């Protein structure tokens, strides 16, 4: 209710502190996609049910991270391109930040398309 009221009043940066992840039902969990890592030159397959962060770690990359629940912001990564839509499942980004498509929390958020390009 607090977030909704702030949004209606135009307060885009109201401060919220979460101590647990926001549970978001998502259809994008059911399919995999590939992540192109622009800086490293690697392309990593993210299978259904696995996070982007875990797939990148398993591929030998070492993205910044901490909570792995979408509440700390440590894994925020710049998005360079994507098919479909970004499926934000974090509790950090504002509605406007989500709509901009510029960054995502790779520990919980996904892509509804087949390809995602990250600045990593
Ligand atoms: S590791 Fe905390 S938001 Fe992703």
mmCIF file of N, CA and C and ligand atoms in Angstrom:
data_model
loop_
_atom_site.group_PDB
_atom_site.id
_atom_site.type_symbol
_atom_site.label_atom_id
_atom_site.label_comp_id
_atom_site.label_asym_id
_atom_site.label_seq_id
_atom_site.Cartn_x
_atom_site.Cartn_y
_atom_site.Cartn_z
ATOM 1 N N UNK A 1 0.835 -1.191 0.000
ATOM 2 C CA UNK A 1 0.000 0.000 0.000
ATOM 3 C C UNK A 1 0.882 1.258 0.000
ATOM 4 N N UNK A 2 1.979 1.226 0.767
ATOM 5 C CA UNK A 2 2.890 2.373 0.822
ATOM 6 C C UNK A 2 3.475 2.658 -0.560
ATOM 7 N N UNK A 3 3.957 1.611 -1.215
ATOM 8 C CA UNK A 3 4.548 1.784 -2.535
ATOM 9 C C UNK A 3 3.518 2.310 -3.538
ATOM 10 N N UNK A 4 2.314 1.772 -3.493
ATOM 11 C CA UNK A 4 1.268 2.184 -4.422
ATOM 12 C C UNK A 4 0.902 3.654 -4.208
ATOM 13 N N UNK A 5 0.787 4.065 -2.952
ATOM 14 C CA UNK A 5 0.451 5.456 -2.645
ATOM 15 C C UNK A 5 1.561 6.397 -3.101
ATOM 16 N N UNK A 6 2.810 6.016 -2.842
ATOM 17 C CA UNK A 6 3.933 6.850 -3.285
ATOM 18 C C UNK A 6 3.939 6.995 -4.802
ATOM 19 N N UNK A 7 3.639 5.890 -5.491
ATOM 20 C CA UNK A 7 3.590 5.937 -6.949
ATOM 21 C C UNK A 7 2.494 6.889 -7.419
ATOM 22 N N UNK A 8 1.323 6.810 -6.780
ATOM 23 C CA UNK A 8 0.211 7.678 -7.162
ATOM 24 C C UNK A 8 0.527 9.153 -6.908
ATOM 25 N N UNK A 9 1.344 9.419 -5.880
ATOM 26 C CA UNK A 9 1.708 10.794 -5.551
ATOM 27 C C UNK A 9 2.935 11.276 -6.328
ATOM 28 N N UNK A 10 3.531 10.367 -7.105
ATOM 29 C CA UNK A 10 4.671 10.748 -7.925
ATOM 30 C C UNK A 10 6.001 10.710 -7.200
ATOM 31 N N UNK A 11 6.049 10.034 -6.041
ATOM 32 C CA UNK A 11 7.309 9.895 -5.308
ATOM 33 C C UNK A 11 8.046 8.676 -5.849
ATOM 34 N N UNK A 12 8.887 8.885 -6.829
ATOM 35 C CA UNK A 12 9.560 7.769 -7.490
ATOM 36 C C UNK A 12 10.650 7.138 -6.641
ATOM 37 N N UNK A 13 11.179 7.867 -5.675
ATOM 38 C CA UNK A 13 12.313 7.355 -4.906
ATOM 39 C C UNK A 13 12.007 7.213 -3.419
ATOM 40 N N UNK A 14 10.805 6.803 -3.060
ATOM 41 C CA UNK A 14 10.477 6.558 -1.658
ATOM 42 C C UNK A 14 11.379 5.447 -1.130
ATOM 43 N N UNK A 15 11.895 5.615 0.085
ATOM 44 C CA UNK A 15 12.827 4.634 0.637
ATOM 45 C C UNK A 15 12.077 3.453 1.250
ATOM 46 N N UNK A 16 12.463 2.260 0.846
ATOM 47 C CA UNK A 16 11.868 1.030 1.375
ATOM 48 C C UNK A 16 13.003 0.098 1.759
ATOM 49 N N UNK A 17 12.923 -0.494 2.919
ATOM 50 C CA UNK A 17 13.933 -1.462 3.333
ATOM 51 C C UNK A 17 13.271 -2.813 3.487
ATOM 52 N N UNK A 18 13.766 -3.805 2.748
ATOM 53 C CA UNK A 18 13.187 -5.151 2.798
ATOM 54 C C UNK A 18 14.132 -6.090 3.531
ATOM 55 N N UNK A 19 13.540 -7.044 4.224
ATOM 56 C CA UNK A 19 14.332 -8.039 4.940
ATOM 57 C C UNK A 19 14.088 -9.440 4.413
ATOM 58 N N UNK A 20 13.288 -9.538 3.378
ATOM 59 C CA UNK A 20 13.039 -10.819 2.718
ATOM 60 C C UNK A 20 12.673 -10.538 1.272
ATOM 61 N N UNK A 21 12.872 -11.538 0.434
ATOM 62 C CA UNK A 21 12.593 -11.379 -0.980
ATOM 63 C C UNK A 21 11.098 -11.236 -1.239
ATOM 64 N N UNK A 22 10.777 -10.491 -2.299
ATOM 65 C CA UNK A 22 9.399 -10.379 -2.755
ATOM 66 C C UNK A 22 9.097 -11.617 -3.599
ATOM 67 N N UNK A 23 8.009 -12.298 -3.311
ATOM 68 C CA UNK A 23 7.660 -13.493 -4.080
ATOM 69 C C UNK A 23 6.877 -13.064 -5.310
ATOM 70 N N UNK A 24 7.423 -13.392 -6.476
ATOM 71 C CA UNK A 24 6.791 -13.013 -7.736
ATOM 72 C C UNK A 24 6.601 -14.270 -8.579
ATOM 73 N N UNK A 25 5.360 -14.554 -8.938
ATOM 74 C CA UNK A 25 5.100 -15.684 -9.829
ATOM 75 C C UNK A 25 5.514 -15.282 -11.234
ATOM 76 N N UNK A 26 6.268 -16.130 -11.908
ATOM 77 C CA UNK A 26 6.775 -15.752 -13.213
ATOM 78 C C UNK A 26 6.778 -16.934 -14.173
ATOM 79 N N UNK A 27 6.237 -16.697 -15.357
ATOM 80 C CA UNK A 27 6.238 -17.730 -16.388
ATOM 81 C C UNK A 27 7.622 -17.895 -16.998
ATOM 82 N N UNK A 28 8.481 -16.882 -16.856
ATOM 83 C CA UNK A 28 9.800 -16.966 -17.489
ATOM 84 C C UNK A 28 10.704 -17.985 -16.806
ATOM 85 N N UNK A 29 10.313 -18.459 -15.615
ATOM 86 C CA UNK A 29 11.095 -19.498 -14.928
ATOM 87 C C UNK A 29 11.077 -20.801 -15.716
ATOM 88 N N UNK A 30 10.047 -20.968 -16.564
ATOM 89 C CA UNK A 30 9.820 -22.247 -17.233
ATOM 90 C C UNK A 30 10.646 -22.441 -18.506
ATOM 91 N N UNK A 31 11.372 -21.433 -18.935
ATOM 92 C CA UNK A 31 12.181 -21.614 -20.144
ATOM 93 C C UNK A 31 13.565 -21.006 -19.960
ATOM 94 N N UNK A 32 14.492 -21.516 -20.746
ATOM 95 C CA UNK A 32 15.856 -21.013 -20.691
ATOM 96 C C UNK A 32 16.096 -19.963 -21.765
ATOM 97 N N UNK A 33 17.266 -19.346 -21.697
ATOM 98 C CA UNK A 33 17.659 -18.336 -22.685
ATOM 99 C C UNK A 33 19.169 -18.201 -22.617
ATOM 100 N N UNK A 34 19.752 -17.513 -23.588
ATOM 101 C CA UNK A 34 21.197 -17.325 -23.559
ATOM 102 C C UNK A 34 21.533 -15.899 -23.158
ATOM 103 N N UNK A 35 22.637 -15.790 -22.415
ATOM 104 C CA UNK A 35 23.127 -14.484 -21.994
ATOM 105 C C UNK A 35 24.465 -14.231 -22.681
ATOM 106 N N UNK A 36 24.521 -13.151 -23.437
ATOM 107 C CA UNK A 36 25.768 -12.734 -24.064
ATOM 108 C C UNK A 36 26.436 -11.750 -23.114
ATOM 109 N N UNK A 37 27.641 -12.090 -22.680
ATOM 110 C CA UNK A 37 28.391 -11.241 -21.745
ATOM 111 C C UNK A 37 29.357 -10.398 -22.570
ATOM 112 N N UNK A 38 28.997 -9.156 -22.786
ATOM 113 C CA UNK A 38 29.723 -8.294 -23.725
ATOM 114 C C UNK A 38 31.189 -8.101 -23.336
ATOM 115 N N UNK A 39 31.468 -7.871 -22.053
ATOM 116 C CA UNK A 39 32.856 -7.599 -21.643
ATOM 117 C C UNK A 39 33.744 -8.828 -21.742
ATOM 118 N N UNK A 40 33.234 -9.969 -21.301
ATOM 119 C CA UNK A 40 34.063 -11.179 -21.280
ATOM 120 C C UNK A 40 34.069 -11.896 -22.627
ATOM 121 N N UNK A 41 33.077 -11.605 -23.472
ATOM 122 C CA UNK A 41 32.996 -12.275 -24.760
ATOM 123 C C UNK A 41 32.386 -13.665 -24.679
ATOM 124 N N UNK A 42 31.898 -14.052 -23.511
ATOM 125 C CA UNK A 42 31.297 -15.374 -23.331
ATOM 126 C C UNK A 42 29.792 -15.331 -23.574
ATOM 127 N N UNK A 43 29.250 -16.440 -24.065
ATOM 128 C CA UNK A 43 27.804 -16.629 -24.150
ATOM 129 C C UNK A 43 27.463 -17.809 -23.254
ATOM 130 N N UNK A 44 26.521 -17.580 -22.340
ATOM 131 C CA UNK A 44 26.194 -18.584 -21.319
ATOM 132 C C UNK A 44 24.714 -18.949 -21.428
ATOM 133 N N UNK A 45 24.414 -20.241 -21.447
ATOM 134 C CA UNK A 45 23.030 -20.712 -21.474
ATOM 135 C C UNK A 45 22.481 -20.698 -20.056
ATOM 136 N N UNK A 46 21.317 -20.074 -19.870
ATOM 137 C CA UNK A 46 20.643 -20.067 -18.568
ATOM 138 C C UNK A 46 19.437 -20.998 -18.686
ATOM 139 N N UNK A 47 19.504 -22.176 -18.071
ATOM 140 C CA UNK A 47 18.396 -23.122 -18.203
ATOM 141 C C UNK A 47 17.194 -22.727 -17.346
ATOM 142 N N UNK A 48 16.053 -23.329 -17.623
ATOM 143 C CA UNK A 48 14.851 -23.122 -16.810
ATOM 144 C C UNK A 48 15.165 -23.444 -15.355
ATOM 145 N N UNK A 49 14.672 -22.621 -14.453
ATOM 146 C CA UNK A 49 14.828 -22.887 -13.028
ATOM 147 C C UNK A 49 16.170 -22.491 -12.432
ATOM 148 N N UNK A 50 17.070 -21.927 -13.238
ATOM 149 C CA UNK A 50 18.387 -21.513 -12.725
ATOM 150 C C UNK A 50 18.534 -20.011 -12.922
ATOM 151 N N UNK A 51 19.139 -19.339 -11.960
ATOM 152 C CA UNK A 51 19.287 -17.891 -12.081
ATOM 153 C C UNK A 51 20.411 -17.540 -13.049
ATOM 154 N N UNK A 52 20.328 -16.336 -13.592
ATOM 155 C CA UNK A 52 21.410 -15.836 -14.448
ATOM 156 C C UNK A 52 22.708 -15.827 -13.649
ATOM 157 N N UNK A 53 22.633 -15.325 -12.414
ATOM 158 C CA UNK A 53 23.828 -15.243 -11.572
ATOM 159 C C UNK A 53 24.489 -16.611 -11.407
ATOM 160 N N UNK A 54 23.704 -17.615 -11.058
ATOM 161 C CA UNK A 54 24.282 -18.954 -10.854
ATOM 162 C C UNK A 54 24.854 -19.522 -12.155
ATOM 163 N N UNK A 55 24.179 -19.263 -13.279
ATOM 164 C CA UNK A 55 24.689 -19.749 -14.563
ATOM 165 C C UNK A 55 26.026 -19.087 -14.897
ATOM 166 N N UNK A 56 26.146 -17.789 -14.605
ATOM 167 C CA UNK A 56 27.402 -17.086 -14.886
ATOM 168 C C UNK A 56 28.525 -17.577 -13.972
ATOM 169 N N UNK A 57 28.202 -17.801 -12.708
ATOM 170 C CA UNK A 57 29.213 -18.323 -11.768
ATOM 171 C C UNK A 57 29.672 -19.712 -12.220
ATOM 172 N N UNK A 58 28.734 -20.562 -12.613
ATOM 173 C CA UNK A 58 29.089 -21.906 -13.089
ATOM 174 C C UNK A 58 29.939 -21.856 -14.353
ATOM 175 N N UNK A 59 29.801 -20.777 -15.117
ATOM 176 C CA UNK A 59 30.584 -20.619 -16.353
ATOM 177 C C UNK A 59 31.960 -20.007 -16.083
ATOM 178 N N UNK A 60 32.260 -19.750 -14.805
ATOM 179 C CA UNK A 60 33.576 -19.233 -14.453
ATOM 180 C C UNK A 60 33.657 -17.727 -14.308
ATOM 181 N N UNK A 61 32.518 -17.054 -14.453
ATOM 182 C CA UNK A 61 32.515 -15.603 -14.255
ATOM 183 C C UNK A 61 32.288 -15.312 -12.773
ATOM 184 N N UNK A 62 32.563 -14.096 -12.363
ATOM 185 C CA UNK A 62 32.441 -13.758 -10.945
ATOM 186 C C UNK A 62 31.703 -12.429 -10.763
ATOM 187 N N UNK A 63 30.393 -12.408 -11.103
ATOM 188 C CA UNK A 63 29.641 -11.152 -10.949
ATOM 189 C C UNK A 63 29.503 -10.781 -9.473
ATOM 190 N N UNK A 64 29.472 -9.474 -9.189
ATOM 191 C CA UNK A 64 29.219 -9.020 -7.816
ATOM 192 C C UNK A 64 27.861 -9.545 -7.366
ATOM 193 N N UNK A 65 27.768 -9.982 -6.119
ATOM 194 C CA UNK A 65 26.491 -10.434 -5.568
ATOM 195 C C UNK A 65 26.608 -10.568 -4.058
ATOM 196 N N UNK A 66 25.464 -10.685 -3.388
ATOM 197 C CA UNK A 66 25.459 -10.896 -1.943
ATOM 198 C C UNK A 66 24.248 -11.732 -1.539
ATOM 199 N N UNK A 67 23.043 -11.126 -1.522
ATOM 200 C CA UNK A 67 21.870 -11.803 -0.944
ATOM 201 C C UNK A 67 21.310 -12.935 -1.794
ATOM 202 N N UNK A 68 21.426 -12.840 -3.099
ATOM 203 C CA UNK A 68 20.820 -13.788 -4.048
ATOM 204 C C UNK A 68 19.299 -13.873 -3.905
ATOM 205 N N UNK A 69 18.687 -12.827 -3.385
ATOM 206 C CA UNK A 69 17.234 -12.813 -3.205
ATOM 207 C C UNK A 69 16.570 -11.570 -3.800
ATOM 208 N N UNK A 70 17.337 -10.725 -4.457
ATOM 209 C CA UNK A 70 16.754 -9.536 -5.070
ATOM 210 C C UNK A 70 16.472 -8.413 -4.095
ATOM 211 N N UNK A 71 17.181 -8.374 -2.966
ATOM 212 C CA UNK A 71 16.900 -7.326 -1.981
ATOM 213 C C UNK A 71 18.094 -6.418 -1.664
ATOM 214 N N UNK A 72 19.324 -6.783 -2.061
ATOM 215 C CA UNK A 72 20.478 -5.964 -1.659
ATOM 216 C C UNK A 72 20.984 -5.032 -2.758
ATOM 217 N N UNK A 73 20.822 -5.407 -4.009
ATOM 218 C CA UNK A 73 21.268 -4.578 -5.125
ATOM 219 C C UNK A 73 22.697 -4.828 -5.570
ATOM 220 N N UNK A 74 23.410 -5.721 -4.909
ATOM 221 C CA UNK A 74 24.821 -5.940 -5.236
ATOM 222 C C UNK A 74 25.031 -6.485 -6.652
ATOM 223 N N UNK A 75 24.064 -7.198 -7.177
ATOM 224 C CA UNK A 75 24.233 -7.833 -8.492
ATOM 225 C C UNK A 75 23.670 -6.994 -9.636
ATOM 226 N N UNK A 76 23.279 -5.763 -9.364
ATOM 227 C CA UNK A 76 22.695 -4.925 -10.418
ATOM 228 C C UNK A 76 23.655 -4.836 -11.599
ATOM 229 N N UNK A 77 23.136 -5.168 -12.782
ATOM 230 C CA UNK A 77 23.966 -5.265 -13.983
ATOM 231 C C UNK A 77 23.324 -4.469 -15.119
ATOM 232 N N UNK A 78 24.156 -3.766 -15.866
ATOM 233 C CA UNK A 78 23.659 -2.995 -17.007
ATOM 234 C C UNK A 78 23.215 -3.927 -18.124
ATOM 235 N N UNK A 79 22.042 -3.633 -18.680
ATOM 236 C CA UNK A 79 21.481 -4.414 -19.784
ATOM 237 C C UNK A 79 21.773 -3.680 -21.083
ATOM 238 N N UNK A 80 22.337 -4.402 -22.058
ATOM 239 C CA UNK A 80 22.685 -3.796 -23.346
ATOM 240 C C UNK A 80 21.694 -4.153 -24.441
ATOM 241 N N UNK A 81 20.933 -5.238 -24.243
ATOM 242 C CA UNK A 81 19.947 -5.632 -25.245
ATOM 243 C C UNK A 81 19.215 -6.878 -24.816
ATOM 244 N N UNK A 82 18.053 -7.138 -25.417
ATOM 245 C CA UNK A 82 17.293 -8.343 -25.058
ATOM 246 C C UNK A 82 16.186 -8.597 -26.071
ATOM 247 N N UNK A 83 15.824 -9.873 -26.186
ATOM 248 C CA UNK A 83 14.629 -10.278 -26.916
ATOM 249 C C UNK A 83 13.499 -10.362 -25.912
ATOM 250 N N UNK A 84 12.272 -10.203 -26.348
ATOM 251 C CA UNK A 84 11.128 -10.309 -25.444
ATOM 252 C C UNK A 84 11.114 -9.151 -24.472
ATOM 253 N N UNK A 85 10.945 -9.486 -23.176
ATOM 254 C CA UNK A 85 10.903 -8.450 -22.145
ATOM 255 C C UNK A 85 11.788 -8.856 -20.971
ATOM 256 N N UNK A 86 12.215 -7.866 -20.212
ATOM 257 C CA UNK A 86 12.913 -8.159 -18.960
ATOM 258 C C UNK A 86 11.849 -8.522 -17.930
ATOM 259 N N UNK A 87 12.088 -9.588 -17.185
ATOM 260 C CA UNK A 87 11.147 -10.053 -16.158
ATOM 261 C C UNK A 87 11.757 -9.729 -14.789
ATOM 262 N N UNK A 88 11.556 -8.490 -14.344
ATOM 263 C CA UNK A 88 12.141 -8.041 -13.078
ATOM 264 C C UNK A 88 11.434 -8.708 -11.904
ATOM 265 N N UNK A 89 12.194 -9.356 -11.038
ATOM 266 C CA UNK A 89 11.616 -10.027 -9.880
ATOM 267 C C UNK A 89 12.259 -9.563 -8.575
ATOM 268 N N UNK A 90 12.978 -8.446 -8.645
ATOM 269 C CA UNK A 90 13.645 -7.919 -7.448
ATOM 270 C C UNK A 90 12.715 -7.010 -6.670
ATOM 271 N N UNK A 91 13.165 -6.620 -5.489
ATOM 272 C CA UNK A 91 12.409 -5.689 -4.667
ATOM 273 C C UNK A 91 13.096 -4.346 -4.560
ATOM 274 N N UNK A 92 13.890 -3.983 -5.554
ATOM 275 C CA UNK A 92 14.725 -2.780 -5.483
ATOM 276 C C UNK A 92 14.344 -1.723 -6.516
ATOM 277 N N UNK A 93 14.305 -2.114 -7.766
ATOM 278 C CA UNK A 93 14.080 -1.142 -8.837
ATOM 279 C C UNK A 93 12.673 -0.560 -8.768
ATOM 280 N N UNK A 94 12.564 0.740 -9.068
ATOM 281 C CA UNK A 94 11.259 1.388 -9.142
ATOM 282 C C UNK A 94 10.588 1.000 -10.463
ATOM 283 N N UNK A 95 9.326 1.319 -10.564
ATOM 284 C CA UNK A 95 8.589 1.037 -11.796
ATOM 285 C C UNK A 95 9.251 1.718 -12.994
ATOM 286 N N UNK A 96 9.675 2.965 -12.801
ATOM 287 C CA UNK A 96 10.331 3.692 -13.896
ATOM 288 C C UNK A 96 11.667 3.060 -14.272
ATOM 289 N N UNK A 97 12.415 2.628 -13.255
ATOM 290 C CA UNK A 97 13.702 1.975 -13.534
ATOM 291 C C UNK A 97 13.485 0.664 -14.285
ATOM 292 N N UNK A 98 12.441 -0.060 -13.902
ATOM 293 C CA UNK A 98 12.140 -1.314 -14.608
ATOM 294 C C UNK A 98 11.769 -1.044 -16.053
ATOM 295 N N UNK A 99 10.950 -0.021 -16.264
ATOM 296 C CA UNK A 99 10.504 0.310 -17.613
ATOM 297 C C UNK A 99 11.656 0.777 -18.495
ATOM 298 N N UNK A 100 12.677 1.375 -17.876
ATOM 299 C CA UNK A 100 13.803 1.882 -18.670
ATOM 300 C C UNK A 100 14.602 0.742 -19.293
ATOM 301 N N UNK A 101 14.611 -0.429 -18.636
ATOM 302 C CA UNK A 101 15.335 -1.577 -19.176
ATOM 303 C C UNK A 101 16.843 -1.407 -19.166
ATOM 304 N N UNK A 102 17.350 -0.478 -18.366
ATOM 305 C CA UNK A 102 18.794 -0.213 -18.374
ATOM 306 C C UNK A 102 19.585 -1.155 -17.479
ATOM 307 N N UNK A 103 18.975 -1.608 -16.374
ATOM 308 C CA UNK A 103 19.679 -2.520 -15.473
ATOM 309 C C UNK A 103 18.724 -3.596 -14.974
ATOM 310 N N UNK A 104 19.302 -4.653 -14.380
ATOM 311 C CA UNK A 104 18.497 -5.713 -13.765
ATOM 312 C C UNK A 104 19.295 -6.389 -12.668
ATOM 313 N N UNK A 105 18.591 -7.020 -11.741
ATOM 314 C CA UNK A 105 19.227 -7.804 -10.683
ATOM 315 C C UNK A 105 19.308 -9.242 -11.195
ATOM 316 N N UNK A 106 20.509 -9.667 -11.531
ATOM 317 C CA UNK A 106 20.664 -10.955 -12.209
ATOM 318 C C UNK A 106 20.517 -12.162 -11.283
ATOM 319 N N UNK A 107 20.368 -11.930 -9.981
ATOM 320 C CA UNK A 107 20.176 -13.068 -9.068
ATOM 321 C C UNK A 107 18.744 -13.593 -9.114
ATOM 322 N N UNK A 108 17.778 -12.766 -9.496
ATOM 323 C CA UNK A 108 16.378 -13.205 -9.498
ATOM 324 C C UNK A 108 15.630 -12.882 -10.797
ATOM 325 N N UNK A 109 16.053 -11.864 -11.518
ATOM 326 C CA UNK A 109 15.307 -11.433 -12.702
ATOM 327 C C UNK A 109 15.726 -12.238 -13.923
ATOM 328 N N UNK A 110 14.822 -12.281 -14.895
ATOM 329 C CA UNK A 110 15.064 -13.104 -16.062
ATOM 330 C C UNK A 110 14.671 -12.351 -17.328
ATOM 331 N N UNK A 111 14.683 -13.076 -18.443
ATOM 332 C CA UNK A 111 14.318 -12.529 -19.737
ATOM 333 C C UNK A 111 13.243 -13.444 -20.332
ATOM 334 N N UNK A 112 12.193 -12.868 -20.919
ATOM 335 C CA UNK A 112 11.141 -13.712 -21.488
ATOM 336 C C UNK A 112 11.499 -14.196 -22.885
ATOM 337 N N UNK A 113 12.493 -13.578 -23.505
ATOM 338 C CA UNK A 113 12.902 -13.976 -24.854
ATOM 339 C C UNK A 113 14.005 -15.016 -24.819
ATOM 340 N N UNK A 114 14.702 -15.166 -25.946
ATOM 341 C CA UNK A 114 15.756 -16.184 -26.062
ATOM 342 C C UNK A 114 17.156 -15.604 -25.871
ATOM 343 N N UNK A 115 17.295 -14.268 -25.864
ATOM 344 C CA UNK A 115 18.652 -13.698 -25.804
ATOM 345 C C UNK A 115 18.665 -12.437 -24.951
ATOM 346 N N UNK A 116 19.689 -12.338 -24.109
ATOM 347 C CA UNK A 116 19.882 -11.184 -23.238
ATOM 348 C C UNK A 116 21.353 -10.789 -23.324
ATOM 349 N N UNK A 117 21.633 -9.512 -23.524
ATOM 350 C CA UNK A 117 23.026 -9.030 -23.607
ATOM 351 C C UNK A 117 23.302 -8.162 -22.389
ATOM 352 N N UNK A 118 24.318 -8.549 -21.621
ATOM 353 C CA UNK A 118 24.663 -7.832 -20.390
ATOM 354 C C UNK A 118 26.051 -7.216 -20.483
ATOM 355 N N UNK A 119 26.262 -6.122 -19.754
ATOM 356 C CA UNK A 119 27.564 -5.464 -19.691
ATOM 357 C C UNK A 119 28.373 -6.112 -18.572
ATOM 358 N N UNK A 120 28.824 -7.301 -18.849
ATOM 359 C CA UNK A 120 29.544 -8.063 -17.817
ATOM 360 C C UNK A 120 30.646 -8.892 -18.453
HETATM 361 S S1 LIG B 1 22.574 -10.443 -4.965
HETATM 362 FE FE1 LIG B 1 21.324 -9.105 -3.783
HETATM 363 S S2 LIG B 1 19.948 -8.270 -5.247
HETATM 364 FE FE2 LIG B 1 21.059 -9.747 -6.355
#
